[in-house]
């Protein structure tokens, strides 16, 4: 996600807070503020704040929440062994690997959707 000017300004304010609390010296502040002003995306800001405790800019918290959201769409690990066993059984019984592959893919899709409910 691309950064707005307001998000960069907030990141600069947060860096200033870290200088006020003594976590950063003026040299580090200068280096990090140059990175903040040249940052184009949220990902560009992450290394600036990686080694600092809270506070962090709100845009980093939003980016972290957004990247965690697709986790529910991930593949369910327990489904693959079941599908492989089913495919092997179908290949053995039908002697048709294409049919077994199609059935195995359908089984993976069904079990993945069912496991998320």
Coordinates of N, CA and C in Angstrom, one line a residue, residues 2-73:
X2 N 0.6 2.2 -0.8 CA 1.4 3.4 -0.9 C 1.1 4.3 0.2
X3 N 2.1 5.1 0.7 CA 2.0 6.0 1.8 C 1.5 7.3 1.4
X4 N 0.7 7.9 2.3 CA 0.3 9.3 2.0 C 1.3 10.2 2.8
X5 N 1.2 11.5 2.5 CA 2.0 12.5 3.2 C 1.7 12.5 4.7
X6 N 0.4 12.4 5.0 CA 0.0 12.4 6.4 C 0.6 11.2 7.2
X7 N 0.7 10.0 6.5 CA 1.3 8.8 7.1 C 2.8 9.0 7.3
X8 N 3.4 9.6 6.4 CA 4.9 9.9 6.5 C 5.1 10.9 7.7
X9 N 4.3 11.9 7.8 CA 4.4 12.9 8.9 C 4.2 12.2 10.2
X10 N 3.2 11.3 10.3 CA 3.0 10.6 11.6 C 4.2 9.7 11.9
X11 N 4.8 9.1 10.9 CA 6.0 8.3 11.2 C 7.2 9.2 11.7
X12 N 7.3 10.4 11.1 CA 8.3 11.3 11.6 C 8.0 11.7 13.1
X13 N 6.8 11.9 13.4 CA 6.4 12.3 14.8 C 6.7 11.2 15.7
X14 N 6.5 9.9 15.3 CA 6.8 8.8 16.1 C 8.3 8.7 16.3
X15 N 9.1 8.9 15.3 CA 10.6 8.9 15.4 C 11.0 10.0 16.4
X16 N 10.4 11.2 16.3 CA 10.7 12.2 17.2 C 10.5 11.8 18.6
X17 N 9.4 11.1 18.9 CA 9.1 10.6 20.2 C 10.2 9.7 20.7
X18 N 10.7 8.8 19.8 CA 11.8 8.0 20.2 C 13.1 8.7 20.5
X19 N 13.3 9.8 19.9 CA 14.5 10.7 20.2 C 14.2 11.3 21.6
X20 N 13.0 11.8 21.8 CA 12.7 12.5 23.1 C 12.9 11.5 24.3
X21 N 12.6 10.2 24.1 CA 12.7 9.2 25.2 C 14.1 8.6 25.2
X22 N 15.0 9.0 24.3 CA 16.4 8.6 24.4 C 16.7 7.3 23.7
X23 N 15.8 6.8 23.0 CA 16.0 5.5 22.3 C 16.8 5.7 21.0
X24 N 16.7 6.9 20.4 CA 17.5 7.2 19.2 C 18.3 8.5 19.5
X25 N 19.6 8.5 18.9 CA 20.3 9.7 19.0 C 20.1 10.5 17.7
X26 N 20.6 11.7 17.6 CA 20.3 12.6 16.5 C 20.8 12.0 15.2
X27 N 21.9 11.3 15.2 CA 22.5 10.7 14.0 C 21.5 9.6 13.5
X28 N 21.1 8.7 14.4 CA 20.1 7.7 14.0 C 18.8 8.3 13.5
X29 N 18.4 9.4 14.2 CA 17.2 10.0 13.8 C 17.3 10.6 12.4
X30 N 18.4 11.2 12.0 CA 18.7 11.7 10.7 C 18.6 10.6 9.6
X31 N 19.3 9.5 9.9 CA 19.3 8.3 9.0 C 17.9 7.8 8.8
X32 N 17.2 7.6 9.9 CA 15.8 7.0 9.8 C 14.8 8.0 9.2
X33 N 15.0 9.3 9.5 CA 14.0 10.2 8.9 C 14.2 10.3 7.4
X34 N 15.4 10.2 6.9 CA 15.7 10.1 5.5 C 14.9 8.9 4.8
X35 N 15.0 7.8 5.5 CA 14.2 6.6 5.0 C 12.7 6.8 5.0
X36 N 12.2 7.5 6.1 CA 10.8 7.8 6.1 C 10.4 8.7 5.0
X37 N 11.1 9.8 4.8 CA 10.7 10.7 3.8 C 10.8 10.1 2.4
X38 N 11.7 9.1 2.2 CA 11.8 8.5 0.8 C 10.9 7.3 0.7
X39 N 10.2 6.9 1.8 CA 9.4 5.7 1.8 C 8.2 5.8 0.8
X40 N 8.0 4.9 0.0 CA 6.8 4.9 -0.9 C 5.7 4.0 -0.4
X41 N 6.0 2.9 0.2 CA 5.0 1.9 0.7 C 5.2 1.6 2.2
X42 N 4.2 1.0 2.8 CA 4.3 0.6 4.2 C 5.5 -0.3 4.4
X43 N 5.7 -1.2 3.5 CA 6.9 -2.1 3.6 C 8.2 -1.4 3.7
X44 N 8.3 -0.2 3.1 CA 9.5 0.6 3.2 C 9.7 1.1 4.7
X45 N 8.6 1.3 5.4 CA 8.7 1.8 6.8 C 9.1 0.7 7.8
X46 N 8.8 -0.5 7.5 CA 9.0 -1.6 8.5 C 10.4 -1.7 9.0
X47 N 11.5 -1.6 8.2 CA 12.8 -1.7 8.8 C 13.2 -0.5 9.6
X48 N 12.5 0.7 9.4 CA 12.8 1.8 10.2 C 12.4 1.6 11.7
X49 N 11.3 0.9 11.9 CA 10.8 0.7 13.3 C 11.0 -0.7 13.8
X50 N 11.6 -1.6 13.1 CA 11.8 -3.0 13.5 C 12.4 -3.2 14.9
X51 N 13.4 -2.4 15.2 CA 14.1 -2.6 16.5 C 13.7 -1.6 17.6
X52 N 12.6 -0.9 17.3 CA 12.1 0.1 18.3 C 10.8 -0.5 18.9
X53 N 10.6 -0.2 20.2 CA 9.4 -0.6 20.9 C 8.3 0.4 20.5
X54 N 7.1 0.1 20.9 CA 6.0 1.0 20.7 C 6.4 2.4 21.2
X55 N 5.9 3.5 20.6 CA 4.9 3.6 19.6 C 5.4 3.3 18.2
X56 N 4.6 2.8 17.4 CA 4.8 2.7 15.9 C 3.8 3.5 15.2
X57 N 4.0 3.9 14.0 CA 2.9 4.6 13.2 C 1.7 3.7 13.0
X58 N 0.6 4.3 13.0 CA -0.7 3.5 12.8 C -0.7 2.7 11.5
X59 N 0.0 3.3 10.5 CA -0.1 2.6 9.2 C 0.6 1.3 9.2
X60 N 1.6 1.1 10.1 CA 2.3 -0.2 10.2 C 1.4 -1.2 10.9
X61 N 0.6 -0.8 11.9 CA -0.4 -1.7 12.5 C -1.5 -2.1 11.5
X62 N -1.9 -1.2 10.7 CA -2.9 -1.5 9.7 C -2.4 -2.5 8.7
X63 N -1.1 -2.3 8.3 CA -0.5 -3.2 7.3 C -0.3 -4.6 7.9
X64 N 0.0 -4.6 9.2 CA 0.2 -5.9 9.8 C -1.1 -6.7 9.9
X65 N -2.2 -5.9 10.2 CA -3.5 -6.5 10.3 C -4.0 -7.0 8.9
X66 N -3.7 -6.2 7.9 CA -4.1 -6.6 6.5 C -3.3 -7.8 6.1
X67 N -2.1 -7.9 6.4 CA -1.3 -9.1 6.0 C -1.7 -10.3 6.8
X68 N -2.3 -10.2 7.9 CA -2.7 -11.3 8.7 C -4.1 -11.8 8.3
X69 N -4.8 -11.0 7.6 CA -6.2 -11.3 7.2 C -6.2 -12.5 6.2
X70 N -5.4 -12.6 5.2 CA -5.4 -13.7 4.3 C -5.0 -15.0 4.9
X71 N -4.6 -15.1 6.1 CA -4.2 -16.3 6.7 C -5.3 -17.3 6.7
X72 N -6.6 -16.9 6.8 CA -7.7 -17.8 6.8 C -7.9 -18.5 5.4
X73 N -7.2 -17.9 4.4 CA -7.4 -18.5 3.1 C -6.3 -19.5 2.8

